[in-house]
Coordinates of C-alpha atoms in Angstrom, one line a residue:
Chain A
X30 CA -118.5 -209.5 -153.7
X31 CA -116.4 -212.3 -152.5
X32 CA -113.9 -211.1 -149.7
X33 CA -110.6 -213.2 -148.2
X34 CA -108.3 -210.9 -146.4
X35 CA -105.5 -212.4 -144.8
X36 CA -103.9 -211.5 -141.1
X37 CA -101.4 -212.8 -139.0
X38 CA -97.6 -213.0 -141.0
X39 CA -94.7 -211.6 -139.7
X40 CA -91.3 -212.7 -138.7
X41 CA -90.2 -215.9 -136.8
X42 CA -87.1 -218.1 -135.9
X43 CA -86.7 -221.4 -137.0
X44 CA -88.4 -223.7 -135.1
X45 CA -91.6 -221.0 -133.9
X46 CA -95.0 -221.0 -134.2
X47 CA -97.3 -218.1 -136.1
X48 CA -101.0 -218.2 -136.4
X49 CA -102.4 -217.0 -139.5
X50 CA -106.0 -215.8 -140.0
X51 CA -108.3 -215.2 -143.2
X52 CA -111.5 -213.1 -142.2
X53 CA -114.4 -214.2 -145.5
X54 CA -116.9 -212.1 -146.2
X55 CA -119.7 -211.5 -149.7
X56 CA -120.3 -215.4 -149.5
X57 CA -122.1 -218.2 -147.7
X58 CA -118.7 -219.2 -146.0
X59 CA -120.4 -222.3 -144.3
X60 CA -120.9 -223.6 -147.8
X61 CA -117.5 -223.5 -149.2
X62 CA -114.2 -225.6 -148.6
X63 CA -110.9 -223.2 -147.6
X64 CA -107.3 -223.4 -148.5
X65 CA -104.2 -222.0 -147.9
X66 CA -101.7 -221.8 -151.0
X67 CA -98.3 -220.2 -150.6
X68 CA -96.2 -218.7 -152.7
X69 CA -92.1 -218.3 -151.8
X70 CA -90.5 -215.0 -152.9
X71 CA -89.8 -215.1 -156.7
X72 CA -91.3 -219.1 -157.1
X73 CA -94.4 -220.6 -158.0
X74 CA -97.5 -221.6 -156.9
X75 CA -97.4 -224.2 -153.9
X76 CA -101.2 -225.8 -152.4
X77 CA -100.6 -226.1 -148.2
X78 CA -104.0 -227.3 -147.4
X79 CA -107.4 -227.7 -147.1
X80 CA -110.4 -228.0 -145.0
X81 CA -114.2 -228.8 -145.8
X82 CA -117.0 -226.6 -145.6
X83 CA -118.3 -228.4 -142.6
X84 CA -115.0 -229.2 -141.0
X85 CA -115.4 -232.1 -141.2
X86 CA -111.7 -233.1 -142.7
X87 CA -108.4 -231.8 -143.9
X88 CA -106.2 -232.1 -146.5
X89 CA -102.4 -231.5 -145.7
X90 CA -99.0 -231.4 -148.4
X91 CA -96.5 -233.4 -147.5
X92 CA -94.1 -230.5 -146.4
X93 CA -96.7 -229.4 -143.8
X94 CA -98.1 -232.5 -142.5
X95 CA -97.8 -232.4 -138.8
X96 CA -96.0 -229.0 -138.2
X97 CA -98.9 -226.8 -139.3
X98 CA -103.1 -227.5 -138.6
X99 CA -105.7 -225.9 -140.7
X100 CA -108.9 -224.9 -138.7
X101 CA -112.6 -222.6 -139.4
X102 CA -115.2 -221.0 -137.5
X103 CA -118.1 -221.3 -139.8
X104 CA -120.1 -218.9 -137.1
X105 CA -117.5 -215.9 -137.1
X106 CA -116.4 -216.4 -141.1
X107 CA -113.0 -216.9 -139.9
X108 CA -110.2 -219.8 -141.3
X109 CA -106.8 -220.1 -139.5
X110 CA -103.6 -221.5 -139.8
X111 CA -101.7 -222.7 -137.1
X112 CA -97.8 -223.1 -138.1
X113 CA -95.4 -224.9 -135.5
X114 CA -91.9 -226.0 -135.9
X115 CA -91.5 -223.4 -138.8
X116 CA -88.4 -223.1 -140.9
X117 CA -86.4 -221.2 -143.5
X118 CA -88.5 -222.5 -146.5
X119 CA -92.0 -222.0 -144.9
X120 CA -90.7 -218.4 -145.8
X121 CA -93.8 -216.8 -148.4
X122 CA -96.7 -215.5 -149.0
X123 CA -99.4 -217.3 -147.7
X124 CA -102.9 -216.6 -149.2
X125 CA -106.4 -218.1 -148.0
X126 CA -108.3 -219.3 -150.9
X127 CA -112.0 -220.1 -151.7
X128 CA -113.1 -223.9 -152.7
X129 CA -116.3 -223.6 -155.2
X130 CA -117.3 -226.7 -153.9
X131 CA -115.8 -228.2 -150.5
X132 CA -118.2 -230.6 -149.9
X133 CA -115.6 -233.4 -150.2
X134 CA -112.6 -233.6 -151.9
X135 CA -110.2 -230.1 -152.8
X136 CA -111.2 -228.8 -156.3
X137 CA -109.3 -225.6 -157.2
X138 CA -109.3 -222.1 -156.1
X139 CA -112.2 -219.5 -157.5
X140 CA -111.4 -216.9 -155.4
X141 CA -108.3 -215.4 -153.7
X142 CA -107.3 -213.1 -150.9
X143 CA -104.0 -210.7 -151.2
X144 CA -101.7 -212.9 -148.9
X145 CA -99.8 -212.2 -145.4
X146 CA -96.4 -212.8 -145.7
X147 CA -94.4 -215.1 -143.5
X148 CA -90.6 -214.9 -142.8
X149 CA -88.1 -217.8 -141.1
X150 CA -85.1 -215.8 -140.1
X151 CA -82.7 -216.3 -137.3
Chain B
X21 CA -98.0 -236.8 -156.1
X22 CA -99.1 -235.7 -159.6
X23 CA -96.3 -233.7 -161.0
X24 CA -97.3 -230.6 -163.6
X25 CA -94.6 -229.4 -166.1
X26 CA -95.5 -226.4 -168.0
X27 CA -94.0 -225.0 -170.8
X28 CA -92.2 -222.9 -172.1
X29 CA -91.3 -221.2 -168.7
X30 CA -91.1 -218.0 -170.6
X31 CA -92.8 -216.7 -173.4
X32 CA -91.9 -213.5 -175.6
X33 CA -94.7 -212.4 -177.6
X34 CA -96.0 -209.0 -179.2
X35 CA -99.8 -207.9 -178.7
X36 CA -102.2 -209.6 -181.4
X37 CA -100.4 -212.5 -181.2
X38 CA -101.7 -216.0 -180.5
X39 CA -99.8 -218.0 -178.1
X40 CA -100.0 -221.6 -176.2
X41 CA -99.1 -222.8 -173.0
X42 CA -98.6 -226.8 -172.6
X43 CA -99.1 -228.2 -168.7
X44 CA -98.1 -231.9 -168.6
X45 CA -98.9 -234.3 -166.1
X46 CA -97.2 -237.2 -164.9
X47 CA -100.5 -239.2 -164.9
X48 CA -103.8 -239.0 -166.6
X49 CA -106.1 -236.3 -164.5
X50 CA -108.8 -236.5 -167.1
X51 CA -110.0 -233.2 -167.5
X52 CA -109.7 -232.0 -163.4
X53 CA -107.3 -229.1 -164.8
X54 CA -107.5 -225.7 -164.3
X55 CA -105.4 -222.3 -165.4
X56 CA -104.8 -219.2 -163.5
X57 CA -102.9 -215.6 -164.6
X58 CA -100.8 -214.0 -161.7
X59 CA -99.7 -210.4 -162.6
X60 CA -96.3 -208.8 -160.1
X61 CA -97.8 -208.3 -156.2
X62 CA -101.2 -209.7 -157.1
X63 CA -103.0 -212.5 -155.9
X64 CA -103.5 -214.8 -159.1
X65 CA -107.1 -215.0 -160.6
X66 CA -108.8 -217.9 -161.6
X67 CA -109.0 -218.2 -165.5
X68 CA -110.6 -222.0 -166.5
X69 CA -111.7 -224.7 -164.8
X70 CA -112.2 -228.8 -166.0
X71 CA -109.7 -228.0 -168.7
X72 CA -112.2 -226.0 -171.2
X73 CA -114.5 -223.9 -169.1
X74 CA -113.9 -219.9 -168.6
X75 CA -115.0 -218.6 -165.3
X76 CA -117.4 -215.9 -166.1
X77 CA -115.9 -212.2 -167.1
X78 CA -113.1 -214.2 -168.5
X79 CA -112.7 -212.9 -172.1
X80 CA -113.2 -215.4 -175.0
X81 CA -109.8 -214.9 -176.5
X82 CA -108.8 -217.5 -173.4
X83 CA -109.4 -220.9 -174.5
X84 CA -108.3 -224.0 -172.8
X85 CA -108.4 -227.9 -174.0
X86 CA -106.9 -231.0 -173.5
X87 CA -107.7 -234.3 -171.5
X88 CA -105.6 -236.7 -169.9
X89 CA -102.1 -235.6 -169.3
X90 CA -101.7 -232.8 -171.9
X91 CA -103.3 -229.3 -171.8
X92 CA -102.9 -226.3 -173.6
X93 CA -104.1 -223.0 -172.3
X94 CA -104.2 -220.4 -175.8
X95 CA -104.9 -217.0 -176.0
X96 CA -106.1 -215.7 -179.0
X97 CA -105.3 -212.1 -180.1
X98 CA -102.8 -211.0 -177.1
X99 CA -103.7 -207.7 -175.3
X100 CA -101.8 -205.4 -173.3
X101 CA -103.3 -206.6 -170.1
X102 CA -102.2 -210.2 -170.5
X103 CA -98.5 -209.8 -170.1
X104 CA -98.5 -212.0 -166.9
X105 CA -98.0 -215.6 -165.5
X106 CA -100.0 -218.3 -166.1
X107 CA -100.3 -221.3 -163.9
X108 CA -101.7 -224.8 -164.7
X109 CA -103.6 -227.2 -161.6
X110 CA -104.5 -230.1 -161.4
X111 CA -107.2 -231.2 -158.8
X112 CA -107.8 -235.3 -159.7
X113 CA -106.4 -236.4 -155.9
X114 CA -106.7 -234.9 -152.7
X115 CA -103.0 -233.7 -153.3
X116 CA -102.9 -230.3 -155.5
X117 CA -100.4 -229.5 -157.3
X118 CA -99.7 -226.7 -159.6
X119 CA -97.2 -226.3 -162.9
X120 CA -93.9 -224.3 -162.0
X121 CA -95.6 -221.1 -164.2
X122 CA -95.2 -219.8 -167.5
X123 CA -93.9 -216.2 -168.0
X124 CA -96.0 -214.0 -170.8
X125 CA -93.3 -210.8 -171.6
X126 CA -93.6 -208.8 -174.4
X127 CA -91.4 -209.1 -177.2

C-alpha cells in the first residue's frame, strides 16, 4: 500500500532554514507528481507546492515563492523541502502528498502522509 | 488565485441524517473539484474527485455534484464515523487552493 512518511520538523527562529523530507514507498514514485500541503495549528488546509514526476517543474504558493524550493530523487523515493528565511506563520504541519497524475499540471492529492510539524519561535 | 468558500463552517447533525456542504468558487473551475474528510490528528483522506467521482472504498452514502462555481458534497444517511471535517479543492490552475473547512459535530 501507498506509503508517505514525513521527516525533518522541528523548531526554528525566524529567519532559519529546515529541510524537510518525505521517504515514498507501495508505488511507482517516478510516475507520480509530489506536494507539500500544510496545515497551521487549529486552521485549514493550505497547498505549498508541487513538483512533477520527472522533475521537470515546480509549482510554488505565493507565500513560499523564493524562501522555500521543492526537490525529488526519483532513484532513492525521496521528496524534500528546503525552507529558508522562515517565519512565525510557516508554523504547521507540513505533509507530503501524492499527485495521481503529475505528468503536468497539479491535480489534487490521493494519498497522504501523517505530517512533521514545523515551529517559528524566537 | 481561485478563492473557495464553504459552507456552513459548522454543521450540527444527528446520525441518519442527510446533510450538504456548499464550496463556492470565485470563478468557474468546471468540474476540477475535489472533497476531502479530516478527522482530529489525522492526515485528511481523499473522498471525490472531478466534482462527482468517489475514490474507491468510499461508501455510496458520499455523493458529490456541481459544475462551475457551486458544489455540494452530501452525505446520505450520516454514520458515527463521519463526524469530521470536510474540505473542498479546486485544481483548474496551477495555483491550489482549498475551502476554509466545514465542521460535521453531532447534534
Amino acid at each position: 500500500q501507498v506509503q508517505l512518511v514525513e521527516s525533518g520538523g522541528g523548531v526554528v527562529q525566524p529567519g532559519g532554514s529546515l529541510r524537510l523530507s518525505c521517504a515514498a514507498s507501495g508505488f511507482s514514485f517516478g510516475s507520480h507528481g509530489m506536494h507539500w500541503v500544510r496545515q497551521a495549528p487549529g486552521k485549514g488546509l493550505e497547498w505549498v507546492t508541487f513538483i512533477r514526476s520527472d522533475g521537470s517543474e515546480m509549482y510554488y504558493s505565493d507565500s513560499v515563492r523564493g524562501r522555500f524550493t521543492i526537490s525529488r530523487d526519483n532513484s532513492r523515493n525521496t521528496l524534500d523541502l528546503q525552507m529558508k528565511s522562515l517565519r512565525p506563520e510557516d508554523t504547521a504541519r507540513y505533509h507530503c502528498a501524492r499527485d495521481p497524475d503529475g505528468r503536468f499540471t497539479p491535480y489534487y492529492f490521493d494519498n497522504w502522509g501523517p505530517g512533521t510539524l514545523v515551529s517559528v519561535s524566537s | 488565485d481561485i478563492q473557495m468558500t464553504q459552507s456552513p463552517s459548522t454543521l450540527s447533525a444527528s446520525v441518519g441524517d442527510r446533510v450538504n456542504i456548499t464550496c463556492r468558487a470565485s470563478q468557474s473551475v468546471l468540474t476540477w473539484l475535489a472533497w476531502y474528510q479530516q478527522k482530529p490528528g489525522e492526515a485528511p483522506k481523499f473522498l471525490i474527485y472531478k466534482a462527482s467521482t468517489l475514490r474507491g472504498g468510499v461508501p455510496s452514502r458520499f455523493s458529490g455534484s456541481g459544475s462551475g462555481t457551486e458544489f455540494t458534497l452530501t452525505i446520505s444517511g450520516l454514520q458515527p464515523d463521519d463526524f469530521a471535517t470536510y474540505y473542498c479543492q479546486q485544481y483548474k490552475g496551477q495555483s491550489l487552493t482549498f475551502g476554509g473547512g466545514t465542521k460535521v459535530e453531532i447534534k
